[in-house]
């Protein structure tokens, strides 16, 4: 199997406060991985380390077989941040301008965005069902629509893996359903690897093929095909009281 | 109209004005959207000390000021790393230093006050031929740089983290951009004046944000508004013998108010239509 990400013996702390302790984790091509865990357990931190935004205290991270420090091919990697939808809503940018910005990995420094580059922009906007909103100001869209635009923005550079940090926060149930449908389509038909942080354990256990549970500075990875019930690991991470699995979707 | 153009100093003032009318809103739109509006004020106060030093040493203030404000720009970027959570603090520190130094330099000289007035508030009669060449040359360099880095500056203004992740050399461009701001302030001082240049960076952008349909549209409108204020301002200040910087900035305020009024009337008309 093609390894996209390999984390070995990773430890990390903010100002000496240990957050992640000796984590090992692998992601293969085609995976749909859910990362769950209580608030403050270090999920977003782990993602930022993977993306090279934070430097680990110990351990190694390889993206597509290359150490993250020397990794250059950022177009292959998409990221939708936890706060992506909390941008300055009065910023005067249209949907197509926001999406076109991420053509950068293809274009490089100084090159101007031309008409023919925009075809790719409209293609991905079509894919996420936002093409007719191309000329609208991004601040005037609903939260769910903005989230789709941010997915389109990562898609425009043709990534092979997309990391999403709590992408459905503040989005109504119906839009969430079609959002998950979109992710499934990207994963199944376009073979894009998906890694999603979410508190919606019900959805995660249903959609993902592997679930990584963060807790007590450790990461426990569970294969959804295995015979061991995931509730065991979840109660280990969240404590016995957790009954979040009663989520009807 | 033709009478104005027959004077050499007016030709120079208008030509310099057109360049500045491009530069200020072009820098301004990225400054405003990145919430760095204070930086214009910070750098211009350092520029003031550069002018004072130039006059005191009896050398061209343009060169000294350029050196001073570029060094200050680099210092602000450096300090910003020490105060990551309080970016505006680094600007305040440099601004205080600039005012302090300027006051001391001014007090050292006895004859400085008259010359200084033009630099503070703008004076169209003072653009020398040698100044014009510097303004044209450096101005075009700044405009071309911004044009070439347009997509990077846009991406960084909208979402700096995402820009960094897609490989944009954010650190280097930040540094380069702040140097461009320093150059713009220095080039604008003859026409707009040190104390008002920051306003010309912010006001046309503020007006354009009210009615823009896109980022490109906002950039375009800011330049139109700024050119209107600068060219009209220079002409009016000639006929009425006013400080050009003040005239230009008041015109920019007038444009902003008109845009706000226009938007208000349009919205009320729309509401009425919906009710009917
Ligand atoms: N910049 C920072 N400096 C210091 N500590 C931080 C910083 N960012 C996060 N932390 C701490 O690190 C821990 C992990 O934070 P992180 O944001 O990774 O958690 P999370 O699992 O994503 O939580 P949530 O579910 O609330 O998003 C928390 O205790 C947090 O307080
Ligand atoms: Mg988080």
mmCIF file with all atom_site columns, N, CA, C and O in Angstrom, chain A residues 80 84-85 95 98-99 121 124-131 133 138 141-156 164 167 171 173-183 185-186:
data_model
loop_
_atom_site.group_PDB
_atom_site.id
_atom_site.type_symbol
_atom_site.label_atom_id
_atom_site.label_alt_id
_atom_site.label_comp_id
_atom_site.label_asym_id
_atom_site.label_entity_id
_atom_site.label_seq_id
_atom_site.pdbx_PDB_ins_code
_atom_site.Cartn_x
_atom_site.Cartn_y
_atom_site.Cartn_z
_atom_site.occupancy
_atom_site.B_iso_or_equiv
_atom_site.pdbx_formal_charge
_atom_site.auth_seq_id
_atom_site.auth_comp_id
_atom_site.auth_asym_id
_atom_site.auth_atom_id
_atom_site.pdbx_PDB_model_num
ATOM 1   N N  . UNK A 1 80  ? -8.079  22.277 5.566   1.00 0.00 ? 80  UNK A N  1
ATOM 2   C CA . UNK A 1 80  ? -9.160  23.197 5.908   1.00 0.00 ? 80  UNK A CA 1
ATOM 3   C C  . UNK A 1 80  ? -9.093  23.393 7.414   1.00 0.00 ? 80  UNK A C  1
ATOM 4   O O  . UNK A 1 80  ? -9.366  22.478 8.185   1.00 0.00 ? 80  UNK A O  1
ATOM 5   N N  . UNK A 1 84  ? -11.212 28.173 9.619   1.00 0.00 ? 84  UNK A N  1
ATOM 6   C CA . UNK A 1 84  ? -11.304 28.628 8.231   1.00 0.00 ? 84  UNK A CA 1
ATOM 7   C C  . UNK A 1 84  ? -12.520 29.525 8.003   1.00 0.00 ? 84  UNK A C  1
ATOM 8   O O  . UNK A 1 84  ? -12.438 30.545 7.330   1.00 0.00 ? 84  UNK A O  1
ATOM 9   N N  . UNK A 1 85  ? -13.660 29.139 8.619   1.00 0.00 ? 85  UNK A N  1
ATOM 10  C CA . UNK A 1 85  ? -14.880 29.892 8.370   1.00 0.00 ? 85  UNK A CA 1
ATOM 11  C C  . UNK A 1 85  ? -14.977 31.149 9.228   1.00 0.00 ? 85  UNK A C  1
ATOM 12  O O  . UNK A 1 85  ? -15.931 31.907 9.108   1.00 0.00 ? 85  UNK A O  1
ATOM 13  N N  . UNK A 1 95  ? -15.909 34.470 -4.408  1.00 0.00 ? 95  UNK A N  1
ATOM 14  C CA . UNK A 1 95  ? -15.666 33.043 -4.287  1.00 0.00 ? 95  UNK A CA 1
ATOM 15  C C  . UNK A 1 95  ? -14.537 32.607 -5.231  1.00 0.00 ? 95  UNK A C  1
ATOM 16  O O  . UNK A 1 95  ? -13.603 31.916 -4.833  1.00 0.00 ? 95  UNK A O  1
ATOM 17  N N  . UNK A 1 98  ? -11.074 33.734 -4.066  1.00 0.00 ? 98  UNK A N  1
ATOM 18  C CA . UNK A 1 98  ? -10.571 32.942 -2.943  1.00 0.00 ? 98  UNK A CA 1
ATOM 19  C C  . UNK A 1 98  ? -10.027 31.600 -3.430  1.00 0.00 ? 98  UNK A C  1
ATOM 20  O O  . UNK A 1 98  ? -8.940  31.165 -3.037  1.00 0.00 ? 98  UNK A O  1
ATOM 21  N N  . UNK A 1 99  ? -10.779 30.947 -4.315  1.00 0.00 ? 99  UNK A N  1
ATOM 22  C CA . UNK A 1 99  ? -10.360 29.635 -4.807  1.00 0.00 ? 99  UNK A CA 1
ATOM 23  C C  . UNK A 1 99  ? -9.111  29.758 -5.684  1.00 0.00 ? 99  UNK A C  1
ATOM 24  O O  . UNK A 1 99  ? -8.166  28.983 -5.561  1.00 0.00 ? 99  UNK A O  1
ATOM 25  N N  . UNK A 1 121 ? -10.638 26.517 -11.726 1.00 0.00 ? 121 UNK A N  1
ATOM 26  C CA . UNK A 1 121 ? -11.380 27.076 -10.594 1.00 0.00 ? 121 UNK A CA 1
ATOM 27  C C  . UNK A 1 121 ? -12.870 26.752 -10.714 1.00 0.00 ? 121 UNK A C  1
ATOM 28  O O  . UNK A 1 121 ? -13.507 26.284 -9.767  1.00 0.00 ? 121 UNK A O  1
ATOM 29  N N  . UNK A 1 124 ? -13.674 22.966 -10.037 1.00 0.00 ? 124 UNK A N  1
ATOM 30  C CA . UNK A 1 124 ? -13.806 22.518 -8.642  1.00 0.00 ? 124 UNK A CA 1
ATOM 31  C C  . UNK A 1 124 ? -15.013 23.161 -7.957  1.00 0.00 ? 124 UNK A C  1
ATOM 32  O O  . UNK A 1 124 ? -15.635 22.542 -7.094  1.00 0.00 ? 124 UNK A O  1
ATOM 33  N N  . UNK A 1 125 ? -15.364 24.379 -8.375  1.00 0.00 ? 125 UNK A N  1
ATOM 34  C CA . UNK A 1 125 ? -16.561 24.999 -7.804  1.00 0.00 ? 125 UNK A CA 1
ATOM 35  C C  . UNK A 1 125 ? -17.807 24.214 -8.212  1.00 0.00 ? 125 UNK A C  1
ATOM 36  O O  . UNK A 1 125 ? -18.740 24.045 -7.438  1.00 0.00 ? 125 UNK A O  1
ATOM 37  N N  . UNK A 1 126 ? -17.806 23.722 -9.432  1.00 0.00 ? 126 UNK A N  1
ATOM 38  C CA . UNK A 1 126 ? -18.880 22.870 -9.920  1.00 0.00 ? 126 UNK A CA 1
ATOM 39  C C  . UNK A 1 126 ? -18.969 21.599 -9.061  1.00 0.00 ? 126 UNK A C  1
ATOM 40  O O  . UNK A 1 126 ? -20.033 21.178 -8.622  1.00 0.00 ? 126 UNK A O  1
ATOM 41  N N  . UNK A 1 127 ? -17.810 21.041 -8.800  1.00 0.00 ? 127 UNK A N  1
ATOM 42  C CA . UNK A 1 127 ? -17.714 19.800 -8.027  1.00 0.00 ? 127 UNK A CA 1
ATOM 43  C C  . UNK A 1 127 ? -18.327 19.945 -6.632  1.00 0.00 ? 127 UNK A C  1
ATOM 44  O O  . UNK A 1 127 ? -18.985 19.031 -6.131  1.00 0.00 ? 127 UNK A O  1
ATOM 45  N N  . UNK A 1 128 ? -18.112 21.086 -5.999  1.00 0.00 ? 128 UNK A N  1
ATOM 46  C CA . UNK A 1 128 ? -18.667 21.274 -4.656  1.00 0.00 ? 128 UNK A CA 1
ATOM 47  C C  . UNK A 1 128 ? -20.043 21.949 -4.712  1.00 0.00 ? 128 UNK A C  1
ATOM 48  O O  . UNK A 1 128 ? -20.612 22.307 -3.687  1.00 0.00 ? 128 UNK A O  1
ATOM 49  N N  . UNK A 1 129 ? -20.562 22.121 -5.932  1.00 0.00 ? 129 UNK A N  1
ATOM 50  C CA . UNK A 1 129 ? -21.897 22.684 -6.093  1.00 0.00 ? 129 UNK A CA 1
ATOM 51  C C  . UNK A 1 129 ? -21.985 24.173 -5.811  1.00 0.00 ? 129 UNK A C  1
ATOM 52  O O  . UNK A 1 129 ? -23.014 24.663 -5.354  1.00 0.00 ? 129 UNK A O  1
ATOM 53  N N  . UNK A 1 130 ? -20.913 24.901 -6.078  1.00 0.00 ? 130 UNK A N  1
ATOM 54  C CA . UNK A 1 130 ? -20.925 26.336 -5.767  1.00 0.00 ? 130 UNK A CA 1
ATOM 55  C C  . UNK A 1 130 ? -20.639 27.198 -7.003  1.00 0.00 ? 130 UNK A C  1
ATOM 56  O O  . UNK A 1 130 ? -20.323 28.371 -6.869  1.00 0.00 ? 130 UNK A O  1
ATOM 57  N N  . UNK A 1 131 ? -20.762 26.603 -8.199  1.00 0.00 ? 131 UNK A N  1
ATOM 58  C CA . UNK A 1 131 ? -20.355 27.349 -9.387  1.00 0.00 ? 131 UNK A CA 1
ATOM 59  C C  . UNK A 1 131 ? -21.181 28.621 -9.590  1.00 0.00 ? 131 UNK A C  1
ATOM 60  O O  . UNK A 1 131 ? -20.639 29.657 -9.954  1.00 0.00 ? 131 UNK A O  1
ATOM 61  N N  . UNK A 1 133 ? -22.193 30.565 -7.576  1.00 0.00 ? 133 UNK A N  1
ATOM 62  C CA . UNK A 1 133 ? -21.844 31.602 -6.608  1.00 0.00 ? 133 UNK A CA 1
ATOM 63  C C  . UNK A 1 133 ? -20.476 32.223 -6.882  1.00 0.00 ? 133 UNK A C  1
ATOM 64  O O  . UNK A 1 133 ? -19.983 33.015 -6.089  1.00 0.00 ? 133 UNK A O  1
ATOM 65  N N  . UNK A 1 138 ? -17.545 36.316 -0.685  1.00 0.00 ? 138 UNK A N  1
ATOM 66  C CA . UNK A 1 138 ? -17.516 35.156 0.199   1.00 0.00 ? 138 UNK A CA 1
ATOM 67  C C  . UNK A 1 138 ? -18.179 35.446 1.549   1.00 0.00 ? 138 UNK A C  1
ATOM 68  O O  . UNK A 1 138 ? -18.837 34.577 2.125   1.00 0.00 ? 138 UNK A O  1
ATOM 69  N N  . UNK A 1 141 ? -22.008 34.622 2.018   1.00 0.00 ? 141 UNK A N  1
ATOM 70  C CA . UNK A 1 141 ? -22.538 33.269 1.913   1.00 0.00 ? 141 UNK A CA 1
ATOM 71  C C  . UNK A 1 141 ? -22.826 32.705 3.304   1.00 0.00 ? 141 UNK A C  1
ATOM 72  O O  . UNK A 1 141 ? -22.328 33.201 4.312   1.00 0.00 ? 141 UNK A O  1
ATOM 73  N N  . UNK A 1 142 ? -23.608 31.633 3.340   1.00 0.00 ? 142 UNK A N  1
ATOM 74  C CA . UNK A 1 142 ? -23.882 30.973 4.621   1.00 0.00 ? 142 UNK A CA 1
ATOM 75  C C  . UNK A 1 142 ? -22.657 30.166 5.041   1.00 0.00 ? 142 UNK A C  1
ATOM 76  O O  . UNK A 1 142 ? -21.772 29.885 4.230   1.00 0.00 ? 142 UNK A O  1
ATOM 77  N N  . UNK A 1 143 ? -22.622 29.771 6.307   1.00 0.00 ? 143 UNK A N  1
ATOM 78  C CA . UNK A 1 143 ? -21.485 29.016 6.828   1.00 0.00 ? 143 UNK A CA 1
ATOM 79  C C  . UNK A 1 143 ? -21.209 27.746 6.035   1.00 0.00 ? 143 UNK A C  1
ATOM 80  O O  . UNK A 1 143 ? -20.061 27.430 5.733   1.00 0.00 ? 143 UNK A O  1
ATOM 81  N N  . UNK A 1 144 ? -22.280 27.040 5.679   1.00 0.00 ? 144 UNK A N  1
ATOM 82  C CA . UNK A 1 144 ? -22.119 25.794 4.931   1.00 0.00 ? 144 UNK A CA 1
ATOM 83  C C  . UNK A 1 144 ? -21.568 26.041 3.539   1.00 0.00 ? 144 UNK A C  1
ATOM 84  O O  . UNK A 1 144 ? -20.721 25.286 3.042   1.00 0.00 ? 144 UNK A O  1
ATOM 85  N N  . UNK A 1 145 ? -22.054 27.109 2.913   1.00 0.00 ? 145 UNK A N  1
ATOM 86  C CA . UNK A 1 145 ? -21.560 27.454 1.571   1.00 0.00 ? 145 UNK A CA 1
ATOM 87  C C  . UNK A 1 145 ? -20.095 27.860 1.627   1.00 0.00 ? 145 UNK A C  1
ATOM 88  O O  . UNK A 1 145 ? -19.301 27.480 0.765   1.00 0.00 ? 145 UNK A O  1
ATOM 89  N N  . UNK A 1 146 ? -19.728 28.632 2.663   1.00 0.00 ? 146 UNK A N  1
ATOM 90  C CA . UNK A 1 146 ? -18.327 29.033 2.815   1.00 0.00 ? 146 UNK A CA 1
ATOM 91  C C  . UNK A 1 146 ? -17.440 27.804 2.976   1.00 0.00 ? 146 UNK A C  1
ATOM 92  O O  . UNK A 1 146 ? -16.368 27.723 2.382   1.00 0.00 ? 146 UNK A O  1
ATOM 93  N N  . UNK A 1 147 ? -17.916 26.850 3.761   1.00 0.00 ? 147 UNK A N  1
ATOM 94  C CA . UNK A 1 147 ? -17.137 25.636 3.976   1.00 0.00 ? 147 UNK A CA 1
ATOM 95  C C  . UNK A 1 147 ? -16.872 24.918 2.652   1.00 0.00 ? 147 UNK A C  1
ATOM 96  O O  . UNK A 1 147 ? -15.780 24.431 2.391   1.00 0.00 ? 147 UNK A O  1
ATOM 97  N N  . UNK A 1 148 ? -17.884 24.893 1.779   1.00 0.00 ? 148 UNK A N  1
ATOM 98  C CA . UNK A 1 148 ? -17.714 24.274 0.462   1.00 0.00 ? 148 UNK A CA 1
ATOM 99  C C  . UNK A 1 148 ? -16.679 25.024 -0.369  1.00 0.00 ? 148 UNK A C  1
ATOM 100 O O  . UNK A 1 148 ? -15.902 24.417 -1.096  1.00 0.00 ? 148 UNK A O  1
ATOM 101 N N  . UNK A 1 149 ? -16.703 26.341 -0.259  1.00 0.00 ? 149 UNK A N  1
ATOM 102 C CA . UNK A 1 149 ? -15.715 27.131 -0.993  1.00 0.00 ? 149 UNK A CA 1
ATOM 103 C C  . UNK A 1 149 ? -14.309 26.796 -0.504  1.00 0.00 ? 149 UNK A C  1
ATOM 104 O O  . UNK A 1 149 ? -13.375 26.669 -1.311  1.00 0.00 ? 149 UNK A O  1
ATOM 105 N N  . UNK A 1 150 ? -14.162 26.627 0.804   1.00 0.00 ? 150 UNK A N  1
ATOM 106 C CA . UNK A 1 150 ? -12.829 26.294 1.327   1.00 0.00 ? 150 UNK A CA 1
ATOM 107 C C  . UNK A 1 150 ? -12.385 24.901 0.885   1.00 0.00 ? 150 UNK A C  1
ATOM 108 O O  . UNK A 1 150 ? -11.195 24.668 0.682   1.00 0.00 ? 150 UNK A O  1
ATOM 109 N N  . UNK A 1 151 ? -13.341 23.985 0.732   1.00 0.00 ? 151 UNK A N  1
ATOM 110 C CA . UNK A 1 151 ? -12.997 22.674 0.174   1.00 0.00 ? 151 UNK A CA 1
ATOM 111 C C  . UNK A 1 151 ? -12.539 22.861 -1.277  1.00 0.00 ? 151 UNK A C  1
ATOM 112 O O  . UNK A 1 151 ? -11.520 22.307 -1.707  1.00 0.00 ? 151 UNK A O  1
ATOM 113 N N  . UNK A 1 152 ? -13.286 23.668 -2.027  1.00 0.00 ? 152 UNK A N  1
ATOM 114 C CA . UNK A 1 152 ? -12.911 23.928 -3.422  1.00 0.00 ? 152 UNK A CA 1
ATOM 115 C C  . UNK A 1 152 ? -11.517 24.538 -3.489  1.00 0.00 ? 152 UNK A C  1
ATOM 116 O O  . UNK A 1 152 ? -10.715 24.209 -4.369  1.00 0.00 ? 152 UNK A O  1
ATOM 117 N N  . UNK A 1 153 ? -11.228 25.434 -2.544  1.00 0.00 ? 153 UNK A N  1
ATOM 118 C CA . UNK A 1 153 ? -9.912  26.079 -2.537  1.00 0.00 ? 153 UNK A CA 1
ATOM 119 C C  . UNK A 1 153 ? -8.798  25.037 -2.378  1.00 0.00 ? 153 UNK A C  1
ATOM 120 O O  . UNK A 1 153 ? -7.770  25.125 -3.044  1.00 0.00 ? 153 UNK A O  1
ATOM 121 N N  . UNK A 1 154 ? -9.001  24.033 -1.507  1.00 0.00 ? 154 UNK A N  1
ATOM 122 C CA . UNK A 1 154 ? -7.950  23.019 -1.385  1.00 0.00 ? 154 UNK A CA 1
ATOM 123 C C  . UNK A 1 154 ? -7.936  22.116 -2.613  1.00 0.00 ? 154 UNK A C  1
ATOM 124 O O  . UNK A 1 154 ? -6.879  21.687 -3.043  1.00 0.00 ? 154 UNK A O  1
ATOM 125 N N  . UNK A 1 155 ? -9.119  21.868 -3.197  1.00 0.00 ? 155 UNK A N  1
ATOM 126 C CA . UNK A 1 155 ? -9.178  20.956 -4.347  1.00 0.00 ? 155 UNK A CA 1
ATOM 127 C C  . UNK A 1 155 ? -8.495  21.521 -5.590  1.00 0.00 ? 155 UNK A C  1
ATOM 128 O O  . UNK A 1 155 ? -8.031  20.773 -6.445  1.00 0.00 ? 155 UNK A O  1
ATOM 129 N N  . UNK A 1 156 ? -8.445  22.834 -5.691  1.00 0.00 ? 156 UNK A N  1
ATOM 130 C CA . UNK A 1 156 ? -7.971  23.451 -6.928  1.00 0.00 ? 156 UNK A CA 1
ATOM 131 C C  . UNK A 1 156 ? -6.509  23.087 -7.216  1.00 0.00 ? 156 UNK A C  1
ATOM 132 O O  . UNK A 1 156 ? -6.076  23.049 -8.368  1.00 0.00 ? 156 UNK A O  1
ATOM 133 N N  . UNK A 1 164 ? -8.982  17.963 7.380   1.00 0.00 ? 164 UNK A N  1
ATOM 134 C CA . UNK A 1 164 ? -10.057 18.879 7.756   1.00 0.00 ? 164 UNK A CA 1
ATOM 135 C C  . UNK A 1 164 ? -10.171 18.923 9.277   1.00 0.00 ? 164 UNK A C  1
ATOM 136 O O  . UNK A 1 164 ? -10.240 17.886 9.928   1.00 0.00 ? 164 UNK A O  1
ATOM 137 N N  . UNK A 1 167 ? -14.751 20.440 10.291  1.00 0.00 ? 167 UNK A N  1
ATOM 138 C CA . UNK A 1 167 ? -15.316 21.202 9.171   1.00 0.00 ? 167 UNK A CA 1
ATOM 139 C C  . UNK A 1 167 ? -16.814 21.486 9.277   1.00 0.00 ? 167 UNK A C  1
ATOM 140 O O  . UNK A 1 167 ? -17.294 22.368 8.599   1.00 0.00 ? 167 UNK A O  1
ATOM 141 N N  . UNK A 1 171 ? -22.802 24.151 11.157  1.00 0.00 ? 171 UNK A N  1
ATOM 142 C CA . UNK A 1 171 ? -23.498 23.909 9.894   1.00 0.00 ? 171 UNK A CA 1
ATOM 143 C C  . UNK A 1 171 ? -24.717 23.030 10.172  1.00 0.00 ? 171 UNK A C  1
ATOM 144 O O  . UNK A 1 171 ? -24.626 22.062 10.936  1.00 0.00 ? 171 UNK A O  1
ATOM 145 N N  . UNK A 1 173 ? -27.877 20.326 9.952   1.00 0.00 ? 173 UNK A N  1
ATOM 146 C CA . UNK A 1 173 ? -27.791 18.881 9.718   1.00 0.00 ? 173 UNK A CA 1
ATOM 147 C C  . UNK A 1 173 ? -27.871 18.532 8.237   1.00 0.00 ? 173 UNK A C  1
ATOM 148 O O  . UNK A 1 173 ? -27.112 17.705 7.735   1.00 0.00 ? 173 UNK A O  1
ATOM 149 N N  . UNK A 1 174 ? -28.775 19.216 7.513   1.00 0.00 ? 174 UNK A N  1
ATOM 150 C CA . UNK A 1 174 ? -28.947 18.892 6.096   1.00 0.00 ? 174 UNK A CA 1
ATOM 151 C C  . UNK A 1 174 ? -27.688 19.206 5.284   1.00 0.00 ? 174 UNK A C  1
ATOM 152 O O  . UNK A 1 174 ? -27.238 18.390 4.485   1.00 0.00 ? 174 UNK A O  1
ATOM 153 N N  . UNK A 1 175 ? -27.126 20.395 5.546   1.00 0.00 ? 175 UNK A N  1
ATOM 154 C CA . UNK A 1 175 ? -25.895 20.764 4.840   1.00 0.00 ? 175 UNK A CA 1
ATOM 155 C C  . UNK A 1 175 ? -24.772 19.823 5.238   1.00 0.00 ? 175 UNK A C  1
ATOM 156 O O  . UNK A 1 175 ? -23.905 19.496 4.418   1.00 0.00 ? 175 UNK A O  1
ATOM 157 N N  . UNK A 1 176 ? -24.771 19.390 6.504   1.00 0.00 ? 176 UNK A N  1
ATOM 158 C CA . UNK A 1 176 ? -23.748 18.435 6.940   1.00 0.00 ? 176 UNK A CA 1
ATOM 159 C C  . UNK A 1 176 ? -23.843 17.153 6.122   1.00 0.00 ? 176 UNK A C  1
ATOM 160 O O  . UNK A 1 176 ? -22.831 16.623 5.666   1.00 0.00 ? 176 UNK A O  1
ATOM 161 N N  . UNK A 1 177 ? -25.070 16.661 5.939   1.00 0.00 ? 177 UNK A N  1
ATOM 162 C CA . UNK A 1 177 ? -25.257 15.429 5.166   1.00 0.00 ? 177 UNK A CA 1
ATOM 163 C C  . UNK A 1 177 ? -24.676 15.551 3.771   1.00 0.00 ? 177 UNK A C  1
ATOM 164 O O  . UNK A 1 177 ? -23.949 14.677 3.313   1.00 0.00 ? 177 UNK A O  1
ATOM 165 N N  . UNK A 1 178 ? -24.988 16.670 3.093   1.00 0.00 ? 178 UNK A N  1
ATOM 166 C CA . UNK A 1 178 ? -24.480 16.793 1.726   1.00 0.00 ? 178 UNK A CA 1
ATOM 167 C C  . UNK A 1 178 ? -22.973 17.045 1.729   1.00 0.00 ? 178 UNK A C  1
ATOM 168 O O  . UNK A 1 178 ? -22.275 16.662 0.800   1.00 0.00 ? 178 UNK A O  1
ATOM 169 N N  . UNK A 1 179 ? -22.490 17.641 2.813   1.00 0.00 ? 179 UNK A N  1
ATOM 170 C CA . UNK A 1 179 ? -21.046 17.843 2.952   1.00 0.00 ? 179 UNK A CA 1
ATOM 171 C C  . UNK A 1 179 ? -20.330 16.496 3.075   1.00 0.00 ? 179 UNK A C  1
ATOM 172 O O  . UNK A 1 179 ? -19.327 16.245 2.409   1.00 0.00 ? 179 UNK A O  1
ATOM 173 N N  . UNK A 1 180 ? -20.880 15.611 3.903   1.00 0.00 ? 180 UNK A N  1
ATOM 174 C CA . UNK A 1 180 ? -20.281 14.273 4.055   1.00 0.00 ? 180 UNK A CA 1
ATOM 175 C C  . UNK A 1 180 ? -20.391 13.468 2.760   1.00 0.00 ? 180 UNK A C  1
ATOM 176 O O  . UNK A 1 180 ? -19.519 12.671 2.430   1.00 0.00 ? 180 UNK A O  1
ATOM 177 N N  . UNK A 1 181 ? -21.471 13.700 2.033   1.00 0.00 ? 181 UNK A N  1
ATOM 178 C CA . UNK A 1 181 ? -21.650 13.050 0.733   1.00 0.00 ? 181 UNK A CA 1
ATOM 179 C C  . UNK A 1 181 ? -20.519 13.469 -0.216  1.00 0.00 ? 181 UNK A C  1
ATOM 180 O O  . UNK A 1 181 ? -19.942 12.646 -0.921  1.00 0.00 ? 181 UNK A O  1
ATOM 181 N N  . UNK A 1 182 ? -20.215 14.783 -0.178  1.00 0.00 ? 182 UNK A N  1
ATOM 182 C CA . UNK A 1 182 ? -19.125 15.323 -1.002  1.00 0.00 ? 182 UNK A CA 1
ATOM 183 C C  . UNK A 1 182 ? -17.793 14.675 -0.632  1.00 0.00 ? 182 UNK A C  1
ATOM 184 O O  . UNK A 1 182 ? -17.028 14.251 -1.506  1.00 0.00 ? 182 UNK A O  1
ATOM 185 N N  . UNK A 1 183 ? -17.519 14.573 0.667   1.00 0.00 ? 183 UNK A N  1
ATOM 186 C CA . UNK A 1 183 ? -16.258 13.960 1.105   1.00 0.00 ? 183 UNK A CA 1
ATOM 187 C C  . UNK A 1 183 ? -16.174 12.510 0.639   1.00 0.00 ? 183 UNK A C  1
ATOM 188 O O  . UNK A 1 183 ? -15.128 12.038 0.206   1.00 0.00 ? 183 UNK A O  1
ATOM 189 N N  . UNK A 1 185 ? -17.604 11.180 -1.946  1.00 0.00 ? 185 UNK A N  1
ATOM 190 C CA . UNK A 1 185 ? -17.346 11.223 -3.381  1.00 0.00 ? 185 UNK A CA 1
ATOM 191 C C  . UNK A 1 185 ? -15.855 11.464 -3.676  1.00 0.00 ? 185 UNK A C  1
ATOM 192 O O  . UNK A 1 185 ? -15.253 10.788 -4.503  1.00 0.00 ? 185 UNK A O  1
ATOM 193 N N  . UNK A 1 186 ? -15.265 12.425 -2.954  1.00 0.00 ? 186 UNK A N  1
ATOM 194 C CA . UNK A 1 186 ? -13.837 12.708 -3.149  1.00 0.00 ? 186 UNK A CA 1
ATOM 195 C C  . UNK A 1 186 ? -13.001 11.483 -2.810  1.00 0.00 ? 186 UNK A C  1
ATOM 196 O O  . UNK A 1 186 ? -12.031 11.159 -3.493  1.00 0.00 ? 186 UNK A O  1
#
